[in-house]
Structure formats: C-alpha cells, structure tokens
Short mmCIF file of C-alpha atoms in Angstrom, two decimals:
data_model
loop_
_atom_site.label_atom_id
_atom_site.label_comp_id
_atom_site.label_asym_id
_atom_site.label_seq_id
_atom_site.Cartn_x
_atom_site.Cartn_y
_atom_site.Cartn_z
CA ALA A 1 16.70 -6.85 3.85
CA GLN A 2 13.20 -7.23 2.99
CA SER A 3 12.36 -5.80 -0.60
CA VAL A 4 9.74 -6.93 -3.42
CA SER A 5 10.43 -6.68 -7.11
CA GLN A 6 7.55 -6.43 -9.86
CA HIS A 7 8.46 -7.72 -13.11
CA ASN A 8 6.59 -5.17 -15.49
CA HIS A 9 6.17 -1.58 -15.03
CA HIS A 10 3.17 -1.38 -17.58
CA VAL A 11 1.05 -4.28 -19.05
CA ILE A 12 -1.07 -3.16 -22.12
CA LEU A 13 -3.87 -5.68 -23.00
CA SER A 14 -7.23 -6.24 -25.31
CA GLU A 15 -10.19 -7.56 -23.65
CA ALA A 16 -10.61 -11.09 -22.48
CA ALA A 17 -6.73 -11.61 -22.80
CA SER A 18 -5.30 -13.61 -20.13
CA LEU A 19 -2.96 -11.38 -17.39
CA GLU A 20 -0.20 -12.62 -15.32
CA LEU A 21 1.74 -10.11 -13.23
CA GLY A 22 4.97 -11.44 -11.94
CA CYS A 23 5.96 -10.37 -8.22
CA ASN A 24 9.24 -12.04 -6.43
CA TYR A 25 10.18 -10.99 -2.78
CA SER A 26 13.36 -11.54 -1.00
CA TYR A 27 13.20 -12.30 2.70
CA GLY A 28 14.63 -15.01 4.83
CA GLY A 29 11.66 -15.96 6.95
CA THR A 30 7.65 -16.79 6.93
CA VAL A 31 6.05 -13.91 5.03
CA ASN A 32 2.32 -12.87 4.14
CA LEU A 33 2.24 -11.86 0.68
CA PHE A 34 -0.87 -9.46 -0.80
CA TRP A 35 -1.76 -7.89 -3.91
CA TYR A 36 -3.64 -4.89 -3.68
CA VAL A 37 -5.01 -2.60 -6.45
CA GLN A 38 -5.30 1.23 -7.24
CA TYR A 39 -8.09 2.35 -9.87
CA PRO A 40 -7.56 5.48 -11.06
CA GLY A 41 -8.38 8.09 -8.85
CA GLN A 42 -9.35 5.67 -6.24
CA HIS A 43 -7.08 4.30 -2.78
CA LEU A 44 -5.42 0.67 -2.43
CA GLN A 45 -7.95 -2.08 -2.44
CA LEU A 46 -7.02 -5.26 -1.28
CA LEU A 47 -7.63 -8.18 -3.86
CA LEU A 48 -6.13 -11.28 -2.23
CA LYS A 49 -3.88 -12.51 0.55
CA TYR A 50 -1.79 -15.41 1.13
CA PHE A 51 -0.99 -16.60 4.81
CA SER A 52 -0.33 -20.01 4.88
CA GLY A 53 -2.45 -23.49 3.46
CA ASP A 54 -3.41 -23.66 -0.58
CA PRO A 55 -0.79 -21.93 -2.09
CA LEU A 56 -3.48 -21.06 -4.85
CA VAL A 57 -5.38 -18.22 -3.14
CA LYS A 58 -8.15 -16.97 -5.22
CA GLY A 59 -9.41 -13.17 -4.93
CA ILE A 60 -11.95 -10.60 -5.81
CA LYS A 61 -13.27 -10.03 -9.26
CA GLY A 62 -11.78 -13.07 -10.62
CA PHE A 63 -8.35 -12.30 -9.70
CA GLU A 64 -6.12 -15.47 -7.80
CA ALA A 65 -2.57 -16.19 -7.29
CA GLU A 66 0.10 -18.69 -6.47
CA PHE A 67 2.71 -18.74 -4.20
CA ILE A 68 5.73 -21.08 -5.00
CA LYS A 69 8.36 -21.07 -1.94
CA SER A 70 11.29 -22.13 -3.61
CA LYS A 71 10.91 -19.11 -6.69
CA PHE A 72 9.85 -16.65 -3.85
CA SER A 73 6.97 -15.58 -6.28
CA PHE A 74 3.88 -14.70 -5.74
CA ASN A 75 2.33 -13.72 -9.19
CA LEU A 76 -1.45 -12.70 -9.94
CA ARG A 77 -3.54 -13.90 -12.83
CA LYS A 78 -6.44 -12.95 -14.40
CA PRO A 79 -7.69 -15.71 -16.98
CA SER A 80 -9.84 -13.00 -18.91
CA VAL A 81 -9.48 -9.19 -18.28
CA GLN A 82 -11.66 -6.80 -18.88
CA TRP A 83 -12.02 -2.59 -19.16
CA SER A 84 -12.84 -2.11 -16.04
CA ASP A 85 -9.59 -3.79 -14.37
CA THR A 86 -7.29 -1.08 -16.17
CA ALA A 87 -5.57 0.02 -12.51
CA GLU A 88 -2.19 -0.21 -10.99
CA TYR A 89 -1.26 -3.13 -8.89
CA PHE A 90 0.66 -3.57 -6.06
CA CYS A 91 2.59 -6.84 -4.69
CA ALA A 92 3.02 -6.45 -1.30
CA VAL A 93 4.79 -8.58 1.63
CA ILE A 94 5.15 -8.54 5.20
CA GLY A 95 8.17 -10.50 7.25
CA LEU A 96 6.04 -12.03 9.98
CA GLU A 97 9.27 -12.14 12.07
CA GLY A 98 8.99 -8.14 12.88
CA GLY A 99 8.73 -7.25 9.23
CA LYS A 100 6.89 -4.23 7.72
CA LEU A 101 4.46 -3.90 4.80
CA ILE A 102 6.48 -3.27 1.70
CA PHE A 103 5.63 -2.97 -1.78
CA GLY A 104 6.68 -3.90 -5.15
CA GLN A 105 7.23 -0.80 -7.59
CA GLY A 106 3.66 -1.29 -8.76
CA THR A 107 2.27 -2.37 -12.33
CA GLU A 108 0.23 -0.55 -14.50
CA LEU A 109 -2.43 -2.52 -16.64
CA SER A 110 -4.15 -0.62 -19.60
CA VAL A 111 -7.09 -3.06 -20.97
CA LYS A 112 -8.20 -1.85 -24.35
CA PRO A 113 -11.62 -2.42 -25.21
CA SER B 1 -13.40 -3.86 7.77
CA ALA B 2 -11.99 -1.00 9.42
CA VAL B 3 -13.00 2.55 7.94
CA ILE B 4 -10.10 5.31 8.15
CA SER B 5 -10.76 8.73 7.69
CA GLN B 6 -8.12 11.22 6.06
CA LYS B 7 -7.94 14.61 6.19
CA PRO B 8 -7.39 17.02 4.22
CA SER B 9 -7.56 14.94 0.65
CA ARG B 10 -6.14 17.07 -0.74
CA ASP B 11 -3.73 20.59 -0.40
CA ILE B 12 -1.45 22.96 -2.05
CA CYS B 13 1.42 24.56 0.43
CA GLN B 14 4.25 27.13 -0.19
CA ARG B 15 7.56 25.86 0.26
CA GLY B 16 8.76 26.20 4.28
CA THR B 17 5.44 25.62 5.77
CA SER B 18 4.26 22.49 7.38
CA LEU B 19 0.84 20.54 7.11
CA THR B 20 -0.67 17.80 9.33
CA ILE B 21 -2.20 15.32 8.08
CA GLN B 22 -5.05 13.31 10.14
CA CYS B 23 -5.92 9.82 9.88
CA GLN B 24 -9.02 8.59 12.16
CA VAL B 25 -10.26 5.06 12.59
CA ASP B 26 -13.07 3.41 13.57
CA SER B 27 -11.96 1.01 15.78
CA GLN B 28 -9.10 0.45 18.39
CA VAL B 29 -5.94 -0.58 16.42
CA THR B 30 -2.52 -1.11 17.56
CA MET B 31 -0.29 0.24 15.14
CA MET B 32 -0.53 2.31 12.59
CA PHE B 33 1.16 3.01 9.46
CA TRP B 34 2.42 6.32 7.25
CA TYR B 35 3.37 5.66 3.72
CA ARG B 36 4.19 8.24 0.94
CA GLN B 37 3.52 7.57 -2.90
CA GLN B 38 5.28 10.21 -4.98
CA PRO B 39 4.24 10.88 -8.38
CA GLY B 40 4.44 7.55 -10.73
CA GLN B 41 5.94 5.95 -7.72
CA SER B 42 4.99 2.88 -5.04
CA LEU B 43 4.01 3.39 -1.89
CA THR B 44 7.11 4.02 0.94
CA LEU B 45 6.41 3.15 4.50
CA ILE B 46 7.82 6.56 6.43
CA ALA B 47 7.17 5.36 10.02
CA THR B 48 5.12 3.10 12.16
CA ALA B 49 3.12 4.71 15.20
CA ASN B 50 2.33 2.69 18.43
CA GLN B 51 0.14 4.72 20.59
CA GLY B 52 2.06 5.46 23.99
CA SER B 53 5.76 5.30 22.43
CA GLU B 54 7.48 7.30 19.73
CA ALA B 55 7.09 6.42 16.29
CA THR B 56 9.42 3.97 14.73
CA TYR B 57 10.93 5.70 11.24
CA GLU B 58 12.49 3.92 8.11
CA SER B 59 15.88 4.51 6.71
CA GLY B 60 15.14 8.10 5.01
CA PHE B 61 12.92 9.57 7.36
CA VAL B 62 13.38 11.62 10.35
CA ILE B 63 11.23 12.58 13.30
CA ASP B 64 12.44 16.50 12.98
CA LYS B 65 10.92 16.68 9.28
CA PHE B 66 8.03 14.13 9.47
CA PRO B 67 6.89 14.18 13.41
CA ILE B 68 3.87 12.31 14.23
CA SER B 69 1.35 11.68 16.99
CA ARG B 70 -0.61 9.06 18.27
CA PRO B 71 -2.47 9.80 20.95
CA ASN B 72 -5.09 7.02 21.46
CA LEU B 73 -5.63 3.92 19.41
CA THR B 74 -7.64 5.16 16.95
CA PHE B 75 -5.95 8.57 15.96
CA SER B 76 -2.80 9.83 14.39
CA THR B 77 -1.39 12.50 12.56
CA LEU B 78 1.45 13.12 10.38
CA THR B 79 3.44 16.23 9.90
CA VAL B 80 5.60 17.65 6.88
CA SER B 81 7.52 20.02 8.09
CA ASN B 82 9.24 22.95 6.17
CA MET B 83 7.96 21.84 2.81
CA SER B 84 10.10 21.47 -0.42
CA PRO B 85 8.68 20.60 -3.16
CA GLU B 86 9.95 17.33 -3.36
CA ASP B 87 7.58 16.66 -0.78
CA SER B 88 4.79 16.27 -3.41
CA SER B 89 3.28 13.28 -3.11
CA ILE B 90 0.79 11.27 -1.66
CA TYR B 91 0.80 10.54 2.10
CA LEU B 92 -1.57 7.66 3.14
CA CYS B 93 -2.20 5.97 6.50
CA SER B 94 -2.54 2.27 6.84
CA VAL B 95 -3.58 0.18 9.52
CA GLU B 96 -3.58 -3.79 10.23
CA ASP B 97 -6.79 -4.75 9.52
CA PRO B 98 -8.05 -8.18 11.99
CA THR B 99 -11.82 -7.37 11.51
CA GLY B 100 -12.89 -7.91 7.79
CA PHE B 101 -13.32 -10.41 5.63
CA PHE B 102 -10.18 -10.06 3.79
CA TYR B 103 -7.95 -9.83 6.87
CA GLY B 104 -4.87 -7.42 5.78
CA TYR B 105 -3.88 -3.90 5.61
CA THR B 106 -6.51 -1.36 5.43
CA PHE B 107 -5.64 2.23 3.90
CA GLY B 108 -6.69 5.94 3.94
CA SER B 109 -7.63 7.21 1.12
CA GLY B 110 -4.72 9.51 0.82
CA THR B 111 -3.76 13.29 0.77
CA ARG B 112 -2.55 14.70 -2.17
CA LEU B 113 0.01 17.31 -1.25
CA THR B 114 1.79 19.58 -3.78
CA VAL B 115 4.17 22.23 -2.65
CA VAL B 116 4.59 24.91 -4.56
#
C-alpha cells in the first residue's frame, strides 16, 4: 500500500538557520512527489513538485527538494529560514498507476525571530 | 491555477444532524477529491468523485456517512451525516490542476466543522 512518512513532528529553528525536513514514501511504482505548506489559518499551498528529470527541484520562497529514488526520499530544504516560514509542511505522494494523493503526517516548523 | 470556492467556511452543528459542504471550481475538472483533516493531524482522503459515476471511498469511509454528489464537471458536495463530536474536522476539496504554473493539486480553503 502507498504510504508517506515525515520524520519530524515539530521543528524549532532560529532565523537564518538551515532547514531540512525528511520525507520517505512507500510505493512500488513511479511516483509524483509534492511538498505543501499550510500557514496558520490559511489553506494548503503547493511549494514544489517532482514529476521527472532533474531530481533537485526548486520551488517558491527559496525552498528546494531532492528526490533520491534509491532511498525513496524527497527531503525539503531551505538554506536560511525566516520567521514567515513558520507553518505546517506536508509531503505528499501519488502513484502514477492509478494512485491517490497521500499525505504524510506533517511537520510543524516554528521559526524564532 | 484553478480556483476553488468551498462553502461554508465553518459551522457549528448539533450531534445527529447533517451538513452539506459545497465545492465549486472555476474550470472543468475530471476528478474531485474530498479530504478530512482532524485536529492536529494530516489530511486523509475520504473519497474521489468523478462526474457521472459513483464516488470511490477509501477504507474507513462509507457512502451512508459521507454521501457525495458530482452533478457536473465544476461542482461537488460532501454531506457529513448523523454527526457526532468525532466528526469535528476540517473538510477540504481538491482538484487535479493542470492549468497553473505548478501542475499539481489545488485545495479549497476548507470547511471547519465543530459538532457539539
């Protein structure tokens, strides 16, 4: 069965610190991968996606993620976080062979000014 | 990208009653999805709604509890029936969105339901 696991439940960083949020998935076929962000009181927004090609993908607001197929991972990174990055981050996966968009448990990021 | 309007944005309901949530998209889409986000939890897919056919429900969700309508390619409703406090959640609709800069899945702003 398709599943997604995010390693960190809550991450607390100071401004300018580097960020890496882990995401691993389980699926036997080809996948499309997504990171979504949910700012406090707002709806889900797409940060970035991977479909094919260069495994290092760049998204909005300085975020990037690297797809490592051999590790079934799609970790989210940002070199220098800002207070405005405080939000909940969700990794999501869809299997191309009739799969569904499945979400990880989410990681709450708190950035201290 | 596609714009989704979801109504109501929030509601407080008595246990035993039902609430119908509406999802309107500004473009025609083949599939619409309904998710539930319980307090402090991630999103769980309830069902997939295709126009002209019965919705497909995920494990743990049944049509009697969450009936779905999909009368056309831009609209869907989800009803939460015979509600109990355990149904208190945010309910979101989503569509596969090939029109935006980011091909992905767009989500509505959600319906925050509290059952008392």
